[in-house]
């Protein structure tokens, strides 16, 4: 059996990590245990890169809020570390979305601290993966 990437992507919205591992094992016809490293290797090959999710979120924000100012934060030697990947000003309020790949993305301590600082300053910030996560914020 082969992996159905479209089905894995679709199911990544609703399945927890254990359920996804079970689905992948079923697709591969596996009955024996799968190591964590083998599972993560498969995920890295079938789950889109973070930029895919960033683009989807930015497209949705621009469509849903046409007057909003939406941008992708650039990382570099002169930029502030920990700034969320996707930023927006909607109706005068700042929103920051730290985008992570499902099952694979890990939020750094610096990112967590920056999110806390944004919220303390009156902005909105959250770790998200899907457009539905952004809608919920």
PDB file of C-alpha atoms in Angstrom:
ATOM      1  CA  UNK A   1       0.000   0.000   0.000  1.00  0.00           C
ATOM      2  CA  UNK A   2       1.076   3.570  -0.636  1.00  0.00           C
ATOM      3  CA  UNK A   3       0.639   6.680   1.426  1.00  0.00           C
ATOM      4  CA  UNK A   4      -2.213   8.918   0.342  1.00  0.00           C
ATOM      5  CA  UNK A   5      -0.705  12.375   0.914  1.00  0.00           C
ATOM      6  CA  UNK A   6      -3.992  14.192   0.267  1.00  0.00           C
ATOM      7  CA  UNK A   7      -5.778  12.059   2.852  1.00  0.00           C
ATOM      8  CA  UNK A   8      -2.991  12.563   5.384  1.00  0.00           C
ATOM      9  CA  UNK A   9      -3.146  16.331   4.858  1.00  0.00           C
ATOM     10  CA  UNK A  10      -6.942  16.293   5.219  1.00  0.00           C
ATOM     11  CA  UNK A  11      -6.823  14.133   8.347  1.00  0.00           C
ATOM     12  CA  UNK A  12      -4.048  16.235   9.931  1.00  0.00           C
ATOM     13  CA  UNK A  13      -6.778  18.772  10.771  1.00  0.00           C
ATOM     14  CA  UNK A  14      -8.617  16.367  13.061  1.00  0.00           C
ATOM     15  CA  UNK A  15      -6.383  13.490  14.140  1.00  0.00           C
ATOM     16  CA  UNK A  16      -4.070  13.613  17.127  1.00  0.00           C
ATOM     17  CA  UNK A  17      -0.519  12.303  16.782  1.00  0.00           C
ATOM     18  CA  UNK A  18      -1.373   8.742  17.863  1.00  0.00           C
ATOM     19  CA  UNK A  19      -4.364   8.563  15.509  1.00  0.00           C
ATOM     20  CA  UNK A  20      -2.225   9.825  12.618  1.00  0.00           C
ATOM     21  CA  UNK A  21       0.398   7.179  13.337  1.00  0.00           C
ATOM     22  CA  UNK A  22      -2.327   4.521  13.268  1.00  0.00           C
ATOM     23  CA  UNK A  23      -3.669   5.862   9.955  1.00  0.00           C
ATOM     24  CA  UNK A  24      -0.207   5.837   8.369  1.00  0.00           C
ATOM     25  CA  UNK A  25       0.495   2.318   9.629  1.00  0.00           C
ATOM     26  CA  UNK A  26      -2.844   1.208   8.145  1.00  0.00           C
ATOM     27  CA  UNK A  27      -2.031   2.857   4.795  1.00  0.00           C
ATOM     28  CA  UNK A  28       1.325   1.086   4.753  1.00  0.00           C
ATOM     29  CA  UNK A  29      -0.216  -2.226   5.779  1.00  0.00           C
ATOM     30  CA  UNK A  30       1.948  -2.292   8.889  1.00  0.00           C
ATOM     31  CA  UNK A  31       0.980  -4.389  11.874  1.00  0.00           C
ATOM     32  CA  UNK A  32       4.191  -4.055  13.900  1.00  0.00           C
ATOM     33  CA  UNK A  33       5.137  -0.996  15.922  1.00  0.00           C
ATOM     34  CA  UNK A  34       6.637   1.986  14.170  1.00  0.00           C
ATOM     35  CA  UNK A  35       9.483   3.851  15.841  1.00  0.00           C
ATOM     36  CA  UNK A  36       9.130   7.542  16.636  1.00  0.00           C
ATOM     37  CA  UNK A  37      11.977   8.395  14.254  1.00  0.00           C
ATOM     38  CA  UNK A  38      10.440   6.372  11.409  1.00  0.00           C
ATOM     39  CA  UNK A  39       7.051   8.037  11.987  1.00  0.00           C
ATOM     40  CA  UNK A  40       8.617  11.508  12.020  1.00  0.00           C
ATOM     41  CA  UNK A  41      10.577  10.753   8.847  1.00  0.00           C
ATOM     42  CA  UNK A  42       7.345   9.804   7.095  1.00  0.00           C
ATOM     43  CA  UNK A  43       5.626  12.947   8.405  1.00  0.00           C
ATOM     44  CA  UNK A  44       8.472  15.141   7.147  1.00  0.00           C
ATOM     45  CA  UNK A  45       7.974  13.663   3.681  1.00  0.00           C
ATOM     46  CA  UNK A  46       4.174  13.987   3.532  1.00  0.00           C
ATOM     47  CA  UNK A  47       3.267  17.035   5.640  1.00  0.00           C
ATOM     48  CA  UNK A  48       3.825  20.302   3.735  1.00  0.00           C
ATOM     49  CA  UNK A  49       6.473  22.766   4.880  1.00  0.00           C
ATOM     50  CA  UNK A  50       5.522  25.559   7.275  1.00  0.00           C
ATOM     51  CA  UNK A  51       5.478  28.050   4.383  1.00  0.00           C
ATOM     52  CA  UNK A  52       2.478  26.198   2.890  1.00  0.00           C
ATOM     53  CA  UNK A  53       0.436  26.887   6.038  1.00  0.00           C
ATOM     54  CA  UNK A  54       1.703  30.486   6.254  1.00  0.00           C
ATOM     55  CA  UNK A  55       0.563  31.148   2.692  1.00  0.00           C
ATOM     56  CA  UNK A  56      -2.884  29.637   3.310  1.00  0.00           C
ATOM     57  CA  UNK A  57      -3.323  31.770   6.425  1.00  0.00           C
ATOM     58  CA  UNK A  58      -2.179  34.967   4.704  1.00  0.00           C
ATOM     59  CA  UNK A  59      -4.480  34.321   1.742  1.00  0.00           C
ATOM     60  CA  UNK A  60      -7.422  33.762   4.082  1.00  0.00           C
ATOM     61  CA  UNK A  61      -6.680  36.899   6.127  1.00  0.00           C
ATOM     62  CA  UNK A  62      -6.458  39.037   2.980  1.00  0.00           C
ATOM     63  CA  UNK A  63      -9.694  37.601   1.613  1.00  0.00           C
ATOM     64  CA  UNK A  64     -11.612  37.766   4.896  1.00  0.00           C
ATOM     65  CA  UNK A  65     -10.263  41.221   5.893  1.00  0.00           C
ATOM     66  CA  UNK A  66      -9.551  43.109   2.643  1.00  0.00           C
ATOM     67  CA  UNK A  67      -8.652  46.349   4.452  1.00  0.00           C
ATOM     68  CA  UNK A  68      -6.222  44.619   6.832  1.00  0.00           C
ATOM     69  CA  UNK A  69      -2.470  45.075   6.604  1.00  0.00           C
ATOM     70  CA  UNK A  70      -1.044  41.528   6.442  1.00  0.00           C
ATOM     71  CA  UNK A  71       2.624  40.568   6.150  1.00  0.00           C
ATOM     72  CA  UNK A  72       5.114  37.761   6.619  1.00  0.00           C
ATOM     73  CA  UNK A  73       7.693  38.674   9.231  1.00  0.00           C
ATOM     74  CA  UNK A  74      11.197  38.440   7.812  1.00  0.00           C
ATOM     75  CA  UNK A  75      13.936  36.879   9.880  1.00  0.00           C
ATOM     76  CA  UNK A  76      17.425  38.235   9.593  1.00  0.00           C
ATOM     77  CA  UNK A  77      20.409  39.610  11.454  1.00  0.00           C
ATOM     78  CA  UNK A  78      18.666  42.936  12.151  1.00  0.00           C
ATOM     79  CA  UNK A  79      15.217  41.600  13.041  1.00  0.00           C
ATOM     80  CA  UNK A  80      13.730  40.983  16.473  1.00  0.00           C
ATOM     81  CA  UNK A  81      13.805  37.271  17.316  1.00  0.00           C
ATOM     82  CA  UNK A  82      10.623  35.414  18.162  1.00  0.00           C
ATOM     83  CA  UNK A  83       8.288  37.603  16.106  1.00  0.00           C
ATOM     84  CA  UNK A  84       5.326  35.553  14.816  1.00  0.00           C
ATOM     85  CA  UNK A  85       5.512  34.332  11.210  1.00  0.00           C
ATOM     86  CA  UNK A  86       2.322  36.033  10.007  1.00  0.00           C
ATOM     87  CA  UNK A  87       1.366  39.479  11.260  1.00  0.00           C
ATOM     88  CA  UNK A  88      -1.730  41.558  10.618  1.00  0.00           C
ATOM     89  CA  UNK A  89      -3.329  44.782  11.693  1.00  0.00           C
ATOM     90  CA  UNK A  90      -7.101  44.350  11.553  1.00  0.00           C
ATOM     91  CA  UNK A  91      -9.340  47.243  12.527  1.00  0.00           C
ATOM     92  CA  UNK A  92      -6.421  48.881  14.336  1.00  0.00           C
ATOM     93  CA  UNK A  93      -5.454  45.816  16.393  1.00  0.00           C
ATOM     94  CA  UNK A  94      -2.221  43.833  15.994  1.00  0.00           C
ATOM     95  CA  UNK A  95      -2.439  40.059  15.440  1.00  0.00           C
ATOM     96  CA  UNK A  96       0.579  37.747  15.385  1.00  0.00           C
ATOM     97  CA  UNK A  97       0.349  34.112  14.297  1.00  0.00           C
ATOM     98  CA  UNK A  98       3.239  31.755  14.964  1.00  0.00           C
ATOM     99  CA  UNK A  99       2.669  29.038  12.366  1.00  0.00           C
ATOM    100  CA  UNK A 100       3.737  25.445  13.029  1.00  0.00           C
ATOM    101  CA  UNK A 101       3.529  22.261  10.965  1.00  0.00           C
ATOM    102  CA  UNK A 102       1.102  19.701  12.370  1.00  0.00           C
ATOM    103  CA  UNK A 103       2.806  17.027  14.518  1.00  0.00           C
ATOM    104  CA  UNK A 104       6.288  18.419  13.782  1.00  0.00           C
ATOM    105  CA  UNK A 105       6.328  22.083  14.747  1.00  0.00           C
ATOM    106  CA  UNK A 106       7.783  23.074  18.112  1.00  0.00           C
ATOM    107  CA  UNK A 107       7.377  26.524  19.634  1.00  0.00           C
ATOM    108  CA  UNK A 108      10.637  27.877  21.049  1.00  0.00           C
ATOM    109  CA  UNK A 109      10.893  29.558  24.447  1.00  0.00           C
ATOM    110  CA  UNK A 110      11.664  32.857  22.710  1.00  0.00           C
ATOM    111  CA  UNK A 111       8.498  32.533  20.620  1.00  0.00           C
ATOM    112  CA  UNK A 112       6.424  31.734  23.723  1.00  0.00           C
ATOM    113  CA  UNK A 113       7.865  34.758  25.537  1.00  0.00           C
ATOM    114  CA  UNK A 114       7.224  37.021  22.544  1.00  0.00           C
ATOM    115  CA  UNK A 115       3.604  35.863  22.352  1.00  0.00           C
ATOM    116  CA  UNK A 116       3.185  36.696  26.052  1.00  0.00           C
ATOM    117  CA  UNK A 117       4.693  40.165  25.494  1.00  0.00           C
ATOM    118  CA  UNK A 118       2.404  40.853  22.531  1.00  0.00           C
ATOM    119  CA  UNK A 119      -0.650  39.891  24.581  1.00  0.00           C
ATOM    120  CA  UNK A 120       0.544  41.988  27.552  1.00  0.00           C
ATOM    121  CA  UNK A 121       0.913  44.970  25.198  1.00  0.00           C
ATOM    122  CA  UNK A 122      -2.703  44.620  24.060  1.00  0.00           C
ATOM    123  CA  UNK A 123      -2.174  42.654  20.861  1.00  0.00           C
ATOM    124  CA  UNK A 124      -3.411  39.201  19.975  1.00  0.00           C
ATOM    125  CA  UNK A 125      -0.968  36.364  19.354  1.00  0.00           C
ATOM    126  CA  UNK A 126      -1.275  32.610  19.066  1.00  0.00           C
ATOM    127  CA  UNK A 127       0.400  29.468  17.782  1.00  0.00           C
ATOM    128  CA  UNK A 128      -1.596  28.144  14.826  1.00  0.00           C
ATOM    129  CA  UNK A 129      -1.420  25.640  12.005  1.00  0.00           C
ATOM    130  CA  UNK A 130      -4.626  25.920  10.022  1.00  0.00           C
ATOM    131  CA  UNK A 131      -6.904  28.732   8.874  1.00  0.00           C
ATOM    132  CA  UNK A 132      -9.483  27.324  11.296  1.00  0.00           C
ATOM    133  CA  UNK A 133      -7.061  28.009  14.144  1.00  0.00           C
ATOM    134  CA  UNK A 134      -6.787  31.642  13.033  1.00  0.00           C
ATOM    135  CA  UNK A 135     -10.568  31.933  12.741  1.00  0.00           C
ATOM    136  CA  UNK A 136     -10.884  30.752  16.348  1.00  0.00           C
ATOM    137  CA  UNK A 137      -8.568  33.533  17.552  1.00  0.00           C
TER     138      UNK A 137
END
